[in-house]
Structures are given as structure tokens and as C-alpha cells.
Amino acid sequence: MSSAIAPQERLIASVARLIMEKQPTGRLHVAVGMASPVPAAACWLLKKSGVPIRISLLQRQTGGPFSEGGRELFDLAGQGRIDLFFLGGGEIDGEANINMVGTGAWPGTEVRFPGSFGSAFMYLVTPRTILFREEHSRRVLVDRVAHISAPGRSRPEVVRRGSAQALVTGRCIFRFDGDRFHLASVHPGETTQSIVENTGFAFEIPDFVPVTPDPTEAELALLRGAVCDEMLTTYPDFCQRVWGRSPAEREKTQA
Amino acid sequence: MSSAIAPQERLIASVARLIMEKQPTGRLHVAVGMASPVPAAACWLLKKSGVPIRISLLQRQTGGPFSEGGRELFDLAGQGRIDLFFLGGGEIDGEANINMVGTGAWPGTEVRFPGSFGSAFMYLVTPRTILFREEHSRRVLVDRVAHISAPGRSRPEVVRRGSAQALVTGRCIFRFDGDRFHLASVHPGETTQSIVENTGFAFEIPDFVPVTPDPTEAELALLRGAVCDEMLTTYPDFCQRVWGRSPAEREKTQA
Amino acid sequence: MTVLALDALAALVPDGALLALPPDDSLTPSALVRALIRRNVRQLRLVGVPTAGLGVDLLVGAGCVASVETSAASLGEAGTAPRFAAAVKAGTLRVIDATCPAIHTALQAAEKGVPFMPLRGVLGSDVLAHRPDWHVMANPFTVDDDPILVLPALQPDIAAFHAVCADEEGNVWVGRRRELATMAHASRFSLVTVERMVSGNLLADERMAPGVISGVYVEAVAVARRGAWPGGVLDEYPADRAHIMAYAREARTEAGFAAYLARHVLNASAQDAA
Amino acid sequence: MTVLALDALAALVPDGALLALPPDDSLTPSALVRALIRRNVRQLRLVGVPTAGLGVDLLVGAGCVASVETSAASLGEAGTAPRFAAAVKAGTLRVIDATCPAIHTALQAAEKGVPFMPLRGVLGSDVLAHRPDWHVMANPFTVDDDPILVLPALQPDIAAFHAVCADEEGNVWVGRRRELATMAHASRFSLVTVERMVSGNLLADERMAPGVISGVYVEAVAVARRGAWPGGVLDEYPADRAHIMAYAREARTEAGFAAYLARHVLNASAQDAA
């Protein structure tokens, strides 16, 4: 039997299931932005499980999938060749708008977030976006974002390939129907009530809300082995925190 | 004393003098297209004479000045970073229009020339263009081209950095004043009368028309030595024809 | 990405495809062109990026082509592309004349997934007058009268080219010939012949990566040694000028072209497949 | 092209210049940034291509900056860029928010010499609402209602970056970091620090050429060994994460930042010039 399941392991497995929900006819091409260890691990989990997924990780120590520099990801996405991307945000609201700029007057005189990165583009040109934000509080999940880095919905005349598929947080999974979020599952220890209390936007609550399932034994084994191996150099802090492993230890093991 | 001056040697020296006529403040950047041995030799002549000229030769066996592929020349020119380019044409008329497409109905049902290449772009975005066409006949130098690959003049609202500086042929040198050609010099053996007889367009004839000067002894020595060395692999047929040298001979000499 | 035999690669080009090809000096896929003629492909709509050379001339002469969009058709020092010129004269070929940077720009628009891209110059050229699909618009960033050409995105169905090598991920190395990258990125997919397969991942090698076109764009690869011949490959082998000169002479007549085809294309499957 | 000492290279950046810089993971010219602070440059208008990192944070904290155009300012895993965030809060810095592909596209427009270029997406973002210099126009290639963003060309005065090596022609090798090529092509000129000089011509080497930015664009070069530090250089050396983490903590306060400057920038001329 495995040691206790880390919350991040559950999130990773949840994201992996969401990725697999809607497969395109061809090979799935998923891009993962900077500072996104959970989405990256979810992609590696699928790849190590034998799913023919193509992963383009923007954050790598050396190497990388592109030869046109960082621009190539955006060109690929502009063509519709990236099937799925991940976005987070300092604030996310009930219409799936995301704010990566800040609060207070523009450009964030109260709290300045890092900035919009590619979100204003990627959210519209990518068929599927999984929103991921571990902190689930009324500070982050707000009724109305202070500023819209990237809109969750667009007017009908605006060319848009898709929007949010789901929002994964440290407490639950919401699905997005194009207009509103629906509570899809709550993580162990959470209840519909605790989600309502910690969420600043209104959302749909179905009659029955399941608990987010645990990763399987096979998934846990992959996460703690092959997936962690792939992540060690790129996300050393994350690997240390979740799995207690460091790049130095890996080198020792291999030596 | 040198052996007889080849007609091409006079053309090369003439083109080199035209290049040097109007120097920009910075380093002169001259690009030379495909199948242009005389312009290429003129650039090499200047470079081997110590002029700080930058040459971008599109026709090279290996290597080449660009790392974005063939597109980089056009991007550079679009920015105005190419100071001078060369164009020819199946037909050239008195307004400095050039036709590289063909005669008869579009796209050249009577005689099809190769096509416009980059001329429709380069002629407008490059500050200076030297027109070069060795054949000087009423077939080539026409009153009105059948089709305009690239116009010699543009309406005032059209963004244009320059036009033809001169037209160098096997018989003479014309200068272009933005509206009309002026006879600048005739090559040995030609007269104003012979030029008029062989030219299909009207042009200005000054009171005194000089003879195109011979290349200097120093220029001839460079042409037959260092310039030919540079051209041997790129233009073997030209080097054989003008200087009686072949790449094989060069290898023998170096061995 | 799959590794196929040359004929199987050629079979992936359907009749009527909008097929982008580089010119003779830019990793032209000559062996694939010959295989396409052997498989009797028909009604191809070719794009010469940005010009057309021997490969296009062969396909036109062999009756495989409905239209050619290009800035020029030429055999370089060997002169006119003879079957192309003959077909234009006979009126049996639809030629869509362009200018080099317009082809690069239209492909860049497709590469970025935008519907159009502007280009300076070209105004006043009859090339523009014969392109009803090109527009002239007012520069929206000035109040002055500033007309500018805008080109619609050009997305070929297939980009075909030769490369030095491919790895198991379908990454291919084309070195400095980066106009091929634009062409590959802009097209729905690429078919690539290579001198050889290599192990490992070309994109993981910092020395090789800059000259790589990612396997993302590559549908299939076939090994074709000296597959650019009579074109050259970077510093691996030079163009075979003597052969191109001989072709230019021989293909001036229908009969001469037929003899060339019989000798170098139709009976050459064994040699190309080697 | 001339080869200069690092401080002489920094002297080529005038006060008020529109200066383009890559982020920490893309051959960032850290040694040059430190030299710029030592030379007390003022009123820089920075462009983070496409995001801003430690270099921009240092310049902002040292009071060298009037404005920053960027898609984000971040130290990656180390979190917020502390002096940037503090200056935004204090209202002492003009921030011109963009989105990554908009910066690439605006530079590509300058690279091509066209006044604008379109980009999909972005409509409905408040980034657009705060960019009066960006326009939305009707796609001229459809009769449908199809609004599309068009971005004006962005031509920095100077692009500054680090490269692995330079040759005597001023050609520099950046490998796969081709967004630096776009930045260099788009800018009036480039200033480049390199790990080392090499003999010969990088563009003549078919293996190296694809990763080269031509000397056409390079005004001057200075050797700065480990010049990207604490950023990394391809496979030559990794980013110094511990240092960046320490900076992120220390620079949270003005005093901490001043101490960092004193230790690593103002007294480091000898070490950077090595």
C-alpha cells in the first residue's frame, strides 16, 4: 500500500482525467506554460501511461520543443495546432474571466500580479483550456475580476476556438458550460457548503456532488517514479515538496 | 600591359563606379540576386579594392549571408537596410518599367520570361537600383513594356524609397532622373547614333557624350585575380567565358 | 510520424493537392518529384516557394499540374524552365504570378494563423493587377493617404522538401534553409525525404536544434540518398550543373523531354529507392 | 562591428533609449545590465521580449527606467519581480501591458518593414482596452463581421542580449533562441555580450549558421564570461536558481535591494569585466 496521497497528487490525476475527456481525432498536443508543475505532471502521467500525447513544455532547463524560439508556441496555437492549454490567474470570476494583471487601478496599483503573459491570446485560439489555481478562496475566486487579462466568453462575431473546460482548485473541480461554472466534484474533506463559503462567484450545484477520486495505485507509482524523474530538473522545489526528492538525490541514485 | 579588355570587364568597372557614386553615411550594403555575374563582380571589385562594402550574394554554392533563409533579404530590404540592388528584365522601357513576365497576353503567351522574382518589391523599397542588361536592342529596350513586373515610377502616395539610378547595357550607360533616361556614356565602338538605332525608347542626349572609360590597370589585375577567385565556384561559366578559368584549374593552382 | 518507402511517401500526395515545393537551391525534393511522376499524380496545384525550378518543370512536362503559383520559373544559369514556358505558351497551365516576398509573407500569415499580412512595394506592378485575391487597403495607423498591399494567408495542403536527416520523432534538420520552416509551419503537413535517419532527438541537441523543423509538422519521412539530386544539399553535395544544363537543352522539345523522363524518372525507381 | 570592453558597450546605450531585453531564460544580458546600472543610465524605456525578469527588475529598482512594455514581469519560480511590483504600486513606473504574441508580432512587423501586423485573440481583454496604440479593424478578406486586432510595428532603438560566441564579422550564435533574432532584426541595432570570440565566419559553417544572428544587425560586441548569470546559457551553464531565490527575498525591501546592488552590481565591475 502507498503512503498517504498528497493533495497535489490528486490534483495531478484529476487534471490528467480532464485532459483525456475529449480527445481529438489526431494526436493530442498539450502545451504547458511556465511555473505550472501540476499541469506538467498531469501530461507526464498520461505520457508515461502510454497515451500518445504530445507535450510542449515551455519551462525546461535546456532543450525544448521549439526551434523558432518562444514564438513558435504562439504560432502553433494561432493555427489551432495546440489542442489544450492551462491558465491560472490572480483572480478568476464566475464567467471564467481571468485576471493576471492586478487589483486596484490599472495596471495593478493595489496588488500587481506578474502580468497577462500569453493568456489574452491563448484563451481564445486554443480549443480547450483547463484553469488551474490551487488557492481556492474568495480572494482568488471572485464575483467579478478587477481587470480582464483574458475573457471567458466572447461576442459571437469574435473568432474563438473554445474556452474553459474546467477549473481545478485545491478544494474542488468546476466544469464550465460556456456561461457558468458547475460544481463537478469536491476533494476529500470538502463539502458543497465549504465550497460555497470559499467561492466569491455563484455557480451551479447539482443534486449529487461526488468526491474527487483518488489517483489509482498505478498512477501513484508512475507519479512517484517516472513522472518525478522527468520533473526533477525543471521543478526541483515542487518535487522536493511533494515527493521529497531532489535532483542531487537522483544523480546519486544514477551514479 | 594587359591583354585586351573584355567587354564584361568594362561593364563590371562601370557598375562599380556607379555603386560608389552615392555613398550612404554608414557602410554600404549591396545585395546581388541570382544569375548576376557582372553586378556580383562589381561588388567584389570594390571589396577587393578595400571599400568597406557589405555584399549579400543570393547565389552561392554553399553558405550565404543569411540565417533566416531566403526571406531575410526581403525583410532587410523592407526595412531599408539594403542600400542598392540590381535588376534586369526581358523588356525595359523609357520610364524604367521592367518586364520579367513575358510578352503577348498575360502571363506571357508569346514569350514567357522566367517571372518577376522579387522585383515588384525590391524596386520600390530599395533606395537605389542599378538596371543591368547586356543585350541592348529594340527587342529589349522598348517604348512600352508589355507587362510591368516592377514600375519605374510610382504615384506620390505610394511609399517608395528610390528608383533606377542608371541602366547599364552592352552598348552604353544611361542615367535615370526619375522620369527619363539620359545617355551618360557610350562604350568603345558605339556612337550616339548607334544607341538611338538600337533603343526602342526615347531618351535625352546631352551635347557631349563621353566614351565609357576603360577599367584601370589595377582594376584589371584585381578582376583577373582576386575577383575571379571569388566568383569561380558561383559563376564557373562566366569565369570560363571572360577569363578562361575554371574551378578545376583553380584547384590545380592551389594544390 | 512514420518512416515510409519513397513510393509510399509519394502516395500521400493526392491528386489535386495544393503542394508547396522549394526551388532547386533550397533542399528540393527531387527524388519525391520523380516518384510522384511515376505514381501518375494529376491536377497538382503547385506553389514555388518562392520560385520554381527543375522539379516543377518536370511535373508540368509530365502532365501532373493544373496550376503553379510562383514568382518565377527558372533553371538558374541553365536558363528558362522549358516545359513550364511551353505550357504557358500553349495555354495548358494556369500560372498565378507572384513576387518572392509576397509568397514568403502569405506563408507567414498562415504560419501565424492570421487571415492576412501586409507587404510594402508591389503597388503599380501588373502582378498585383492580375491577383484579384490580393487587396490594397489604407494603412490604419496613419491619417495620411498610405495605400498598402495585404496578402491573404496561403496554406498549402502539403509542403514537400528534402532534409539532411530525421530522427525518430520526425524532427528534420534543414540547417539555414529556414524558408522551409515557414513553408512547413504554414502547410497542413509536410512530407520529407532525408539523406539518413539519426538516433536520438535532434531538438535535444543545442547544436542541431536551430536548424530543425519540429516533427509536429511532419506527417511522414522517407530516406532518399542524394534525394535532392540534381539539386545540392548544403555542404553535403553540390548541385549537378552539367545535368541541369543537359536537361535544359534536351527538354526544349517534347520528344527530348520524353526521352529524359524515360531515362531519369520512369526507369529510375530502383535508383531513387536506394 | 567593433569589439569593446563591457563598460564601453554599456556607454552605447543613451539615456531614454527604447531598449529591448529578453527574459531570464533566453540569453539575458545580465552583465550588461549591471554595467548599465553602474554607468547610471536614466529614463530607459524597456521592452521585455516577451516578458521581463531579473534584469528589468534591477534596472527599475536602480531608478534607470521610465517605462516598461511587457507581457509580464516575473522571476519564475521565485515569484514576483519585487522592485517592478513596488514601482507599479508607487506609481513611479509607466507599465505598458501587452500579451506575449503581441510583442512577437509587433517586432515581426518591424522586422519586415511593414507598419502593422494582425493577430487573432486578445479581443475582449482589458490589455487591449489600455492600448490606444492598438487598433481593431475589419478583416478585409471577408464580408462577414470579423473584427481582428492589428498591432503597430515595434522598432526598439537597441536590442541587447547575450550569445554564446561572436566571430570577427559580428555574427553571433544564439542557437535555438530565435526570438532573439526577431528582436535583433526589428531593432535599429543590437549590442551583444558573448562568452567568447571565435575565429572564422560562423555563417560559413553550415552546422552553426542556423543559430546565427548576422553581424548586419550587430553594432558592437563585448566579451562577458558567464555574462547571462544568474540566468543560464543553453547547455553551457544552468540558471543560478539559488541566487535568484535569494534576490527575490532580499529585494522585497528597498534596503535589501540596496544591499544587493552594492554587493553584486556596484562593486562587481572587476568580476563582470573578467
PDB file of N, CA and C in Angstrom, chain A residues 84 160 178 189:
ATOM      1  N   LEU A  84      -4.835  21.985 -26.273  1.00  0.00           N
ATOM      2  CA  LEU A  84      -5.180  22.242 -24.870  1.00  0.00           C
ATOM      3  C   LEU A  84      -4.069  23.036 -24.214  1.00  0.00           C
ATOM      4  N   ARG A 160     -13.164  32.611 -32.043  1.00  0.00           N
ATOM      5  CA  ARG A 160     -12.738  31.968 -30.801  1.00  0.00           C
ATOM      6  C   ARG A 160     -12.938  30.474 -30.954  1.00  0.00           C
ATOM      7  N   GLY A 178     -19.665  27.289 -20.686  1.00  0.00           N
ATOM      8  CA  GLY A 178     -19.649  28.390 -21.650  1.00  0.00           C
ATOM      9  C   GLY A 178     -20.261  29.648 -21.058  1.00  0.00           C
ATOM     10  N   GLY A 189     -12.643  15.905   2.332  1.00  0.00           N
ATOM     11  CA  GLY A 189     -12.581  16.907   3.393  1.00  0.00           C
ATOM     12  C   GLY A 189     -13.395  18.145   3.083  1.00  0.00           C
TER      13      GLY A 189
END
